[in-house]
XYZ file of N, CA and C in Angstrom:
669
model
N -11.624 -12.861 -17.224
C -12.067 -14.161 -16.767
C -13.458 -14.100 -16.135
N -13.953 -12.886 -15.912
C -15.217 -12.727 -15.197
C -16.416 -12.714 -16.136
N -16.320 -13.356 -17.281
C -17.418 -13.397 -18.231
C -18.479 -14.406 -17.793
N -19.748 -14.046 -18.009
C -20.846 -14.911 -17.578
C -21.054 -16.098 -18.502
N -20.625 -15.978 -19.760
C -20.797 -17.092 -20.698
C -19.799 -18.188 -20.349
N -20.272 -19.424 -20.139
C -19.394 -20.469 -19.602
C -18.545 -21.220 -20.626
N -19.010 -21.321 -21.856
C -18.353 -22.190 -22.836
C -17.255 -21.430 -23.579
N -16.191 -21.110 -22.862
C -15.106 -20.299 -23.413
C -13.782 -21.045 -23.258
N -12.982 -21.006 -24.299
C -11.639 -21.577 -24.278
C -10.645 -20.418 -24.205
N -9.943 -20.304 -23.075
C -8.979 -19.221 -22.889
C -7.573 -19.706 -23.239
N -6.978 -19.049 -24.236
C -5.602 -19.353 -24.626
C -4.752 -18.106 -24.405
N -3.672 -18.239 -23.681
C -2.784 -17.117 -23.391
C -1.439 -17.373 -24.063
N -1.086 -16.489 -24.994
C 0.173 -16.610 -25.727
C 1.068 -15.453 -25.302
N 2.166 -15.763 -24.645
C 3.063 -14.755 -24.091
C 4.412 -14.817 -24.803
N 4.977 -13.657 -25.063
C 6.234 -13.595 -25.806
C 7.479 -13.631 -24.945
N 7.393 -14.268 -23.784
C 8.551 -14.338 -22.894
C 8.644 -13.136 -21.980
N 7.527 -12.744 -21.378
C 7.476 -11.553 -20.527
C 8.377 -11.687 -19.302
N 8.886 -10.543 -18.842
C 9.700 -10.511 -17.627
C 9.032 -9.677 -16.540
N 7.771 -9.247 -16.780
C 7.037 -8.485 -15.770
C 6.210 -9.453 -14.918
N 5.061 -9.001 -14.431
C 4.222 -9.831 -13.557
C 3.295 -10.754 -14.335
N 3.443 -10.827 -15.643
C 2.534 -11.629 -16.458
C 2.457 -13.073 -15.980
N 3.604 -13.688 -15.743
C 3.616 -15.097 -15.356
C 2.943 -15.306 -14.002
N 3.104 -14.342 -13.093
C 2.439 -14.443 -11.791
C 0.929 -14.383 -11.946
N 0.470 -13.495 -12.818
C -0.968 -13.365 -13.060
C -1.516 -14.642 -13.674
N -0.757 -15.229 -14.588
C -1.174 -16.486 -15.213
C -1.312 -17.578 -14.164
N -0.342 -17.666 -13.264
C -0.376 -18.687 -12.225
C -1.570 -18.503 -11.298
N -1.914 -17.243 -11.023
C -3.049 -16.964 -10.151
C -4.376 -17.359 -10.792
N -4.408 -17.430 -12.122
C -5.650 -17.744 -12.846
C -5.538 -19.031 -13.660
N -4.578 -19.877 -13.338
C -4.304 -21.038 -14.176
C -5.475 -22.015 -14.272
N -6.346 -22.040 -13.268
C -7.482 -22.963 -13.313
C -8.476 -22.592 -14.409
N -8.472 -21.316 -14.821
C -9.416 -20.856 -15.846
C -8.808 -20.854 -17.244
N -7.513 -21.099 -17.348
C -6.809 -21.017 -18.631
C -6.656 -22.406 -19.243
N -7.081 -22.529 -20.486
C -7.028 -23.823 -21.170
C -5.664 -24.120 -21.777
N -4.966 -23.076 -22.188
C -3.651 -23.280 -22.810
C -2.799 -22.050 -22.565
N -1.552 -22.276 -22.202
C -0.625 -21.168 -21.967
C 0.759 -21.538 -22.477
N 1.378 -20.592 -23.165
C 2.757 -20.782 -23.603
C 3.486 -19.450 -23.495
N 4.725 -19.497 -23.051
C 5.563 -18.304 -22.956
C 6.885 -18.603 -23.649
N 7.093 -17.971 -24.799
C 8.304 -18.210 -25.573
C 8.550 -17.034 -26.500
N 9.751 -16.906 -26.975
C 10.084 -15.857 -27.930
C 9.254 -16.037 -29.197
N 8.797 -14.922 -29.744
C 8.055 -14.983 -31.000
C 8.497 -13.835 -31.901
N 7.841 -13.716 -33.042
C 8.199 -12.689 -34.016
C 7.351 -11.431 -33.868
N 6.707 -11.288 -32.724
C 5.890 -10.120 -32.492
C 4.451 -10.473 -32.177
N 3.644 -9.429 -32.005
C 2.249 -9.576 -31.597
C 1.464 -10.522 -32.492
N 1.564 -10.329 -33.798
C 0.702 -11.093 -34.709
C 1.182 -12.530 -34.897
N 2.452 -12.772 -34.666
C 2.945 -14.148 -34.639
C 2.328 -14.874 -33.447
N 2.259 -14.187 -32.308
C 1.638 -14.765 -31.116
C 0.155 -15.036 -31.353
N -0.521 -14.090 -32.006
C -1.945 -14.276 -32.308
C -2.146 -15.478 -33.221
N -1.297 -15.598 -34.227
C -1.400 -16.748 -35.139
C -1.216 -18.067 -34.395
N -0.307 -18.087 -33.429
C -0.111 -19.295 -32.629
C -1.391 -19.657 -31.889
N -2.049 -18.640 -31.328
C -3.291 -18.882 -30.611
C -4.388 -19.396 -31.518
N -4.489 -18.809 -32.710
C -5.501 -19.241 -33.680
C -5.284 -20.695 -34.069
N -4.042 -21.048 -34.313
C -3.727 -22.420 -34.715
C -3.994 -23.424 -33.601
N -3.949 -22.951 -32.362
C -4.174 -23.835 -31.218
C -5.654 -23.920 -30.844
N -6.439 -22.926 -31.230
C -7.844 -22.855 -30.824
C -8.661 -24.006 -31.397
N -9.663 -24.441 -30.636
C -10.546 -25.521 -31.077
C -12.001 -25.088 -31.165
N -12.321 -23.892 -30.679
C -13.702 -23.418 -30.708
C -14.142 -23.003 -32.096
N -15.438 -22.770 -32.248
C -15.994 -22.391 -33.544
C -15.789 -20.913 -33.854
N -15.660 -20.084 -32.822
C -15.521 -18.637 -32.997
C -14.279 -18.166 -32.249
N -13.523 -17.268 -32.873
C -12.284 -16.765 -32.276
C -12.367 -15.259 -32.068
N -11.995 -14.821 -30.876
C -11.862 -13.412 -30.552
C -10.495 -13.186 -29.933
N -9.994 -11.964 -30.004
C -8.640 -11.661 -29.526
C -8.698 -10.503 -28.542
N -8.101 -10.703 -27.374
C -8.009 -9.653 -26.364
C -6.531 -9.432 -26.070
N -6.021 -8.276 -26.466
C -4.600 -7.987 -26.287
C -4.302 -7.499 -24.872
N -3.023 -7.300 -24.591
C -2.585 -6.968 -23.238
C -3.203 -5.673 -22.714
N -3.473 -4.713 -23.587
C -4.029 -3.429 -23.160
C -5.551 -3.378 -23.241
N -6.180 -4.507 -23.538
C -7.628 -4.547 -23.733
C -8.333 -5.174 -22.535
N -9.524 -4.646 -22.238
C -10.349 -5.167 -21.153
C -11.774 -5.345 -21.658
N -12.427 -6.434 -21.274
C -13.846 -6.554 -21.587
C -14.594 -5.427 -20.883
N -15.541 -4.811 -21.574
C -16.251 -3.663 -21.020
C -17.245 -4.061 -19.935
N -17.750 -5.278 -19.997
C -18.698 -5.766 -18.987
C -18.720 -7.294 -19.017
N -19.298 -7.927 -18.007
C -19.247 -9.395 -17.893
C -20.046 -10.163 -18.937
N -20.927 -9.485 -19.670
C -21.795 -10.191 -20.614
C -21.365 -10.059 -22.072
N -20.149 -9.596 -22.313
C -19.689 -9.412 -23.692
C -19.737 -10.723 -24.462
N -19.126 -11.754 -23.942
C -19.067 -13.025 -24.665
C -20.434 -13.688 -24.759
N -21.292 -13.456 -23.778
C -22.660 -13.976 -23.858
C -23.401 -13.331 -25.025
N -23.199 -12.030 -25.223
C -23.826 -11.325 -26.345
C -23.275 -11.823 -27.677
N -21.974 -12.074 -27.717
C -21.346 -12.603 -28.932
C -21.917 -13.972 -29.269
N -21.966 -14.850 -28.284
C -22.464 -16.210 -28.507
C -23.918 -16.200 -28.962
N -24.740 -15.371 -28.330
C -26.163 -15.301 -28.696
C -26.334 -14.853 -30.141
N -25.512 -13.900 -30.578
C -25.613 -13.407 -31.953
C -25.276 -14.500 -32.956
N -24.224 -15.255 -32.690
C -23.858 -16.349 -33.597
C -24.903 -17.463 -33.584
N -25.510 -17.703 -32.438
C -26.556 -18.732 -32.349
C -27.818 -18.286 -33.081
N -28.193 -17.015 -32.888
C -29.409 -16.487 -33.517
C -29.248 -16.291 -35.022
N -28.011 -16.045 -35.468
C -27.744 -15.808 -36.893
C -26.624 -16.755 -37.357
N -26.927 -18.021 -37.506
C -25.888 -19.029 -37.784
C -25.167 -18.854 -39.117
N -25.724 -18.078 -40.040
C -25.100 -17.925 -41.353
C -24.023 -16.841 -41.391
N -23.925 -16.031 -40.356
C -22.922 -14.965 -40.383
C -21.522 -15.544 -40.193
N -20.538 -14.810 -40.724
C -19.136 -15.211 -40.587
C -18.462 -14.549 -39.394
N -18.983 -13.387 -39.006
C -18.348 -12.659 -37.917
C -19.207 -11.527 -37.408
N -18.713 -10.851 -36.383
C -19.403 -9.680 -35.844
C -18.372 -8.735 -35.246
N -18.819 -7.504 -34.991
C -17.966 -6.488 -34.377
C -18.857 -5.536 -33.599
N -18.270 -4.787 -32.674
C -19.060 -3.884 -31.846
C -18.335 -2.586 -31.569
N -18.603 -2.006 -30.393
C -18.071 -0.697 -30.033
C -16.900 -0.822 -29.058
N -16.072 0.225 -29.053
C -14.859 0.226 -28.234
C -14.620 1.616 -27.668
N -14.132 1.673 -26.435
C -13.693 2.927 -25.840
C -12.188 2.890 -25.619
N -11.514 3.990 -25.947
C -10.122 4.159 -25.551
C -10.136 4.833 -24.183
N -9.409 4.258 -23.221
C -9.420 4.801 -21.869
C -8.005 5.132 -21.408
N -7.919 6.059 -20.443
C -6.624 6.415 -19.865
C -6.081 5.212 -19.105
N -4.786 4.954 -19.237
C -4.193 3.737 -18.673
C -4.307 3.655 -17.157
N -4.298 4.797 -16.464
C -4.341 4.766 -14.999
C -5.682 5.221 -14.430
N -6.273 6.276 -14.996
C -7.546 6.771 -14.461
C -8.748 6.030 -15.031
N -8.553 5.353 -16.154
C -9.617 4.631 -16.872
C -10.714 5.573 -17.386
N -10.402 6.859 -17.453
C -11.334 7.822 -18.022
C -11.393 7.636 -19.536
N -12.605 7.705 -20.101
C -12.770 7.531 -21.544
C -12.187 8.722 -22.299
N -11.288 8.445 -23.221
C -10.626 9.477 -24.013
C -11.221 9.559 -25.414
N -11.597 8.434 -25.932
C -12.075 8.369 -27.315
C -13.077 7.231 -27.442
N -14.145 7.453 -28.187
C -15.198 6.455 -28.347
C -15.281 6.007 -29.800
N -15.133 4.716 -30.024
C -15.225 4.138 -31.367
C -16.564 3.424 -31.470
N -17.569 4.164 -31.882
C -18.903 3.595 -32.044
C -19.097 3.241 -33.509
N -19.339 1.988 -33.780
C -19.439 1.528 -35.155
C -20.891 1.510 -35.612
N -21.156 0.853 -36.707
C -22.501 0.700 -37.255
C -22.455 -0.422 -38.284
N -23.629 -0.814 -38.769
C -23.650 -1.857 -39.790
C -23.098 -1.300 -41.094
N -22.047 -1.898 -41.586
C -21.404 -1.424 -42.807
C -21.276 -2.543 -43.825
N -20.959 -2.172 -45.048
C -20.731 -3.143 -46.114
C -19.277 -3.046 -46.563
N -18.859 -3.978 -47.398
C -17.475 -3.961 -47.867
C -17.180 -2.699 -48.670
N -18.212 -2.073 -49.241
C -18.006 -0.840 -49.998
C -17.535 0.301 -49.095
N -17.930 0.261 -47.811
C -17.527 1.320 -46.887
C -16.030 1.294 -46.605
N -15.398 0.160 -46.855
C -13.950 0.088 -46.690
C -13.240 1.033 -47.658
N -13.877 1.321 -48.786
C -13.311 2.269 -49.750
C -13.336 3.696 -49.209
N -14.133 3.924 -48.163
C -14.251 5.255 -47.561
C -13.449 5.357 -46.268
N -12.574 4.380 -46.043
C -11.717 4.427 -44.867
C -12.282 3.769 -43.631
N -13.475 3.182 -43.745
C -14.078 2.534 -42.577
C -13.391 1.214 -42.266
N -13.351 0.871 -40.995
C -12.969 -0.465 -40.567
C -13.576 -0.710 -39.191
N -13.901 -1.950 -38.860
C -14.398 -2.236 -37.517
C -13.255 -2.172 -36.510
N -13.591 -1.936 -35.254
C -12.572 -1.945 -34.204
C -12.055 -3.370 -34.029
N -10.792 -3.573 -34.332
C -10.236 -4.933 -34.350
C -10.423 -5.704 -33.036
N -10.256 -5.080 -31.853
C -10.433 -5.846 -30.613
C -11.867 -6.322 -30.377
N -12.824 -5.788 -31.141
C -14.219 -6.224 -30.991
C -14.605 -7.264 -32.034
N -13.664 -7.650 -32.869
C -13.961 -8.535 -33.995
C -13.943 -10.003 -33.564
N -15.036 -10.702 -33.866
C -15.131 -12.145 -33.614
C -15.444 -12.833 -34.933
N -14.630 -13.838 -35.259
C -14.737 -14.512 -36.553
C -14.801 -16.019 -36.367
N -15.510 -16.683 -37.263
C -15.539 -18.140 -37.230
C -14.143 -18.685 -37.533
N -13.760 -19.696 -36.798
C -12.424 -20.272 -36.966
C -12.206 -20.788 -38.383
N -13.260 -21.236 -39.025
C -13.146 -21.770 -40.387
C -12.645 -20.721 -41.373
N -12.859 -19.436 -41.077
C -12.384 -18.374 -41.969
C -10.862 -18.351 -42.027
N -10.228 -18.543 -40.888
C -8.764 -18.539 -40.856
C -8.208 -19.717 -41.643
N -8.891 -20.843 -41.565
C -8.454 -22.023 -42.308
C -8.605 -21.805 -43.813
N -9.633 -21.050 -44.189
C -9.931 -20.829 -45.605
C -9.164 -19.644 -46.198
N -9.088 -18.544 -45.445
C -8.558 -17.292 -45.996
C -7.216 -16.859 -45.420
N -6.639 -17.653 -44.539
C -5.326 -17.334 -44.000
C -5.370 -16.530 -42.714
N -4.222 -16.459 -42.041
C -4.149 -15.749 -40.771
C -3.471 -14.388 -40.946
N -2.885 -13.849 -39.886
C -2.320 -12.500 -39.927
C -0.962 -12.483 -40.633
N -0.799 -11.545 -41.557
C 0.473 -11.391 -42.272
C 1.523 -10.817 -41.324
N 2.723 -11.362 -41.366
C 3.772 -10.938 -40.437
C 4.728 -9.912 -41.036
N 4.483 -9.498 -42.269
C 5.397 -8.560 -42.931
C 4.837 -7.143 -43.014
N 3.750 -6.862 -42.285
C 3.119 -5.544 -42.380
C 3.068 -4.809 -41.044
N 3.854 -5.249 -40.077
C 3.903 -4.555 -38.796
C 2.536 -4.409 -38.166
N 2.246 -3.185 -37.697
C 0.987 -2.929 -37.002
C -0.225 -2.936 -37.923
N -0.017 -3.001 -39.223
C -1.140 -3.028 -40.167
C -1.640 -4.442 -40.426
N -1.121 -5.421 -39.716
C -1.546 -6.805 -39.939
C -3.035 -6.986 -39.680
N -3.562 -6.309 -38.656
C -5.000 -6.436 -38.393
C -5.821 -5.751 -39.483
N -5.356 -4.582 -39.940
C -6.061 -3.876 -41.013
C -6.052 -4.705 -42.292
N -4.907 -5.321 -42.597
C -4.815 -6.143 -43.806
C -5.751 -7.344 -43.734
N -5.826 -7.981 -42.566
C -6.727 -9.124 -42.432
C -8.179 -8.700 -42.603
N -8.533 -7.545 -42.041
C -9.893 -7.030 -42.201
C -10.186 -6.749 -43.671
N -9.255 -6.110 -44.368
C -9.436 -5.859 -45.800
C -9.583 -7.169 -46.572
N -8.740 -8.117 -46.257
C -8.762 -9.405 -46.958
C -10.083 -10.140 -46.727
N -10.569 -10.124 -45.514
C -11.801 -10.841 -45.194
C -13.039 -10.078 -45.658
N -13.104 -8.780 -45.306
C -14.306 -7.993 -45.582
C -14.376 -7.525 -47.035
N -13.252 -7.098 -47.591
C -13.260 -6.521 -48.938
C -12.985 -7.567 -50.013
N -11.894 -8.307 -49.879
C -11.522 -9.276 -50.911
C -12.451 -10.482 -50.920
N -12.721 -11.044 -49.750
C -13.549 -12.253 -49.674
C -15.009 -11.966 -49.320
N -15.303 -10.712 -48.965
C -16.693 -10.273 -48.734
C -17.442 -11.183 -47.759
N -16.862 -11.362 -46.592
C -17.534 -12.164 -45.578
C -18.780 -11.437 -45.080
N -19.672 -12.174 -44.469
C -20.895 -11.592 -43.916
C -20.700 -11.365 -42.420
N -20.600 -10.107 -42.033
C -20.411 -9.748 -40.631
C -21.485 -8.757 -40.209
N -21.907 -8.841 -38.958
C -22.957 -7.959 -38.456
C -22.415 -7.099 -37.322
N -23.051 -5.960 -37.150
C -22.696 -5.033 -36.078
C -23.497 -5.371 -34.830
N -22.813 -5.564 -33.727
C -23.445 -5.797 -32.435
C -23.391 -4.483 -31.661
N -24.529 -3.819 -31.461
C -24.530 -2.491 -30.833
C -24.294 -2.549 -29.325
N -23.109 -2.976 -28.974
C -22.737 -3.165 -27.569
C -21.314 -2.657 -27.369
N -21.073 -1.957 -26.255
C -19.703 -1.607 -25.893
C -19.010 -2.888 -25.446
N -18.028 -3.328 -26.213
C -17.410 -4.628 -25.976
C -16.060 -4.552 -25.278
N -15.262 -3.537 -25.618
C -13.881 -3.492 -25.130
C -13.502 -2.083 -24.688
N -12.769 -2.009 -23.580
C -12.079 -0.792 -23.174
C -10.595 -1.001 -23.442
N -10.028 -0.146 -24.283
C -8.608 -0.280 -24.645
C -7.802 0.816 -23.964
N -6.813 0.418 -23.181
C -5.941 1.394 -22.545
C -5.021 2.012 -23.589
N -4.913 3.334 -23.564
C -4.133 4.054 -24.570
C -2.655 3.701 -24.467
N -1.993 3.700 -25.651
C -0.566 3.437 -25.691
C -0.209 2.233 -26.515
N -1.043 1.903 -27.533
C -0.785 0.749 -28.389
C 0.486 0.912 -29.194
N 0.982 -0.187 -29.764
C 2.276 -0.162 -30.449
C 2.285 0.725 -31.685
N 1.125 1.035 -32.263
C 1.115 1.861 -33.473
C 0.889 3.340 -33.163
N 0.850 3.726 -31.863
C 0.548 5.104 -31.494
C 1.594 5.669 -30.528
N 2.879 5.362 -30.729
C 3.879 5.721 -29.743
C 4.737 6.914 -30.138
N 5.117 7.056 -31.382
C 6.029 8.107 -31.793
C 5.725 8.516 -33.222
N 6.383 9.595 -33.649
C 6.196 10.060 -35.022
C 6.627 8.978 -36.004
N 7.769 8.355 -35.744
C 8.261 7.311 -36.645
C 7.315 6.112 -36.663
N 6.741 5.793 -35.514
C 5.780 4.689 -35.462
C 4.551 5.012 -36.291
N 4.110 6.264 -36.230
C 2.939 6.678 -37.007
C 3.232 6.630 -38.507
N 4.426 7.069 -38.896
C 4.808 7.008 -40.312
C 4.857 5.561 -40.776
N 5.460 4.709 -39.964
C 5.546 3.289 -40.304
C 4.161 2.674 -40.425
N 3.256 3.046 -39.511
C 1.891 2.521 -39.553
C 1.186 2.959 -40.833
N 1.392 4.227 -41.237
C 0.770 4.743 -42.459
C 1.275 3.978 -43.682
N 2.588 3.764 -43.745
C 3.178 3.037 -44.878
C 2.636 1.617 -44.939
N 2.547 0.962 -43.794
C 2.051 -0.411 -43.779
C 0.564 -0.485 -44.111
N -0.206 0.514 -43.672
C -1.623 0.572 -44.064
C -1.750 0.669 -45.588
N -0.896 1.502 -46.182
C -0.898 1.656 -47.643
C -0.587 0.319 -48.319
N 0.404 -0.388 -47.811
C 0.755 -1.692 -48.373
C -0.406 -2.677 -48.244
N -1.118 -2.606 -47.120
C -2.263 -3.499 -46.912
C -3.353 -3.234 -47.941
N -3.588 -1.960 -48.233
C -4.587 -1.595 -49.237
C -4.162 -2.059 -50.628
N -2.905 -1.838 -50.972
C -2.400 -2.259 -52.280
C -2.463 -3.778 -52.427
N -2.141 -4.477 -51.371
C -2.145 -5.941 -51.426
C -3.539 -6.475 -51.732
N -4.551 -5.771 -51.266
C -5.929 -6.210 -51.497
C -6.597 -5.471 -52.650
N -5.751 -4.815 -53.471
C -6.208 -4.180 -54.713
C -7.314 -3.152 -54.479
N -7.162 -2.387 -53.403
C -8.107 -1.319 -53.116
C -7.787 -0.114 -53.998
N -8.768 0.426 -54.745
C -8.510 1.600 -55.580
C -8.269 2.848 -54.735
N -7.453 3.753 -55.238
C -7.162 5.038 -54.604
C -6.755 4.886 -53.136
N -5.697 4.146 -52.854
C -5.325 3.870 -51.462
C -5.006 5.112 -50.633
N -4.377 6.134 -51.234
C -4.077 7.347 -50.472
C -5.359 8.050 -50.045
N -6.348 8.067 -50.929
C -7.640 8.677 -50.613
C -8.337 7.904 -49.497
N -8.247 6.600 -49.540
C -8.844 5.761 -48.495
C -8.189 6.053 -47.148
N -6.863 6.151 -47.137
C -6.155 6.417 -45.891
C -6.475 7.799 -45.342
N -6.634 8.781 -46.217
C -7.003 10.121 -45.781
C -8.363 10.098 -45.098
N -9.318 9.412 -45.708
C -10.647 9.315 -45.110
C -10.608 8.518 -43.803
N -9.745 7.534 -43.748
C -9.584 6.732 -42.530
C -9.119 7.612 -41.371
N -8.170 8.499 -41.647
C -7.669 9.399 -40.612
C -8.734 10.420 -40.207
N -9.424 10.982 -41.192
C -10.442 11.994 -40.908
C -11.582 11.410 -40.084
N -11.946 10.160 -40.360
C -13.073 9.538 -39.657
C -12.817 9.412 -38.158
N -11.549 9.399 -37.753
C -11.225 9.255 -36.330
C -11.528 10.519 -35.532
N -11.614 11.667 -36.220
C -11.837 12.930 -35.519
C -13.161 12.939 -34.765
N -14.166 12.260 -35.306
C -15.485 12.239 -34.667
C -15.522 11.359 -33.424
N -14.440 10.630 -33.153
C -14.408 9.728 -32.004
C -13.963 10.422 -30.724
N -13.511 11.675 -30.855
C -13.042 12.386 -29.665
C -14.148 13.259 -29.069
């Protein structure tokens, strides 16, 4: 909530939390434009609800384990869209941090890429991705049948299948606390791999196993 850019619509979609979430919402209710707490079909169902409710021109997503890296993140995002009105989206850099010490564990530094780089296993850091709302209306929202690969599938669909124009913003945008839903256990990792494969096949990516291998190898340089 401490962002310097003023023209922001904050929507909070909660899946019926029983922790301190509701208390935190109440403490910040003056800054929140829309809030709902109800049972849903998972993370991406909640995200889809938020997208459908949003009225702004650009949509960004900040999950429960994500933190803005500094107060000017949204100001930088807005300036980029204003300066380059023809772009469809943008993405930036992300740090994985320890949940309690906030020490940086892994750095996801991106660069300007093309849809061809997706064939080499590249993808932008999803929490740094900002897209025009019109894209969701035109190309669809997050698929609910691919588990944790829903964000990867949407990126493939937008960047590879529909070849949207997105630019790299060389700014650290998000600090993500370690422990996401796709990084918890061996079975979770296997499930994530299978769903990533399905996402590639759905978007007719050639040599999907090779793409996934390169995707895994590319992460080694982030440590």
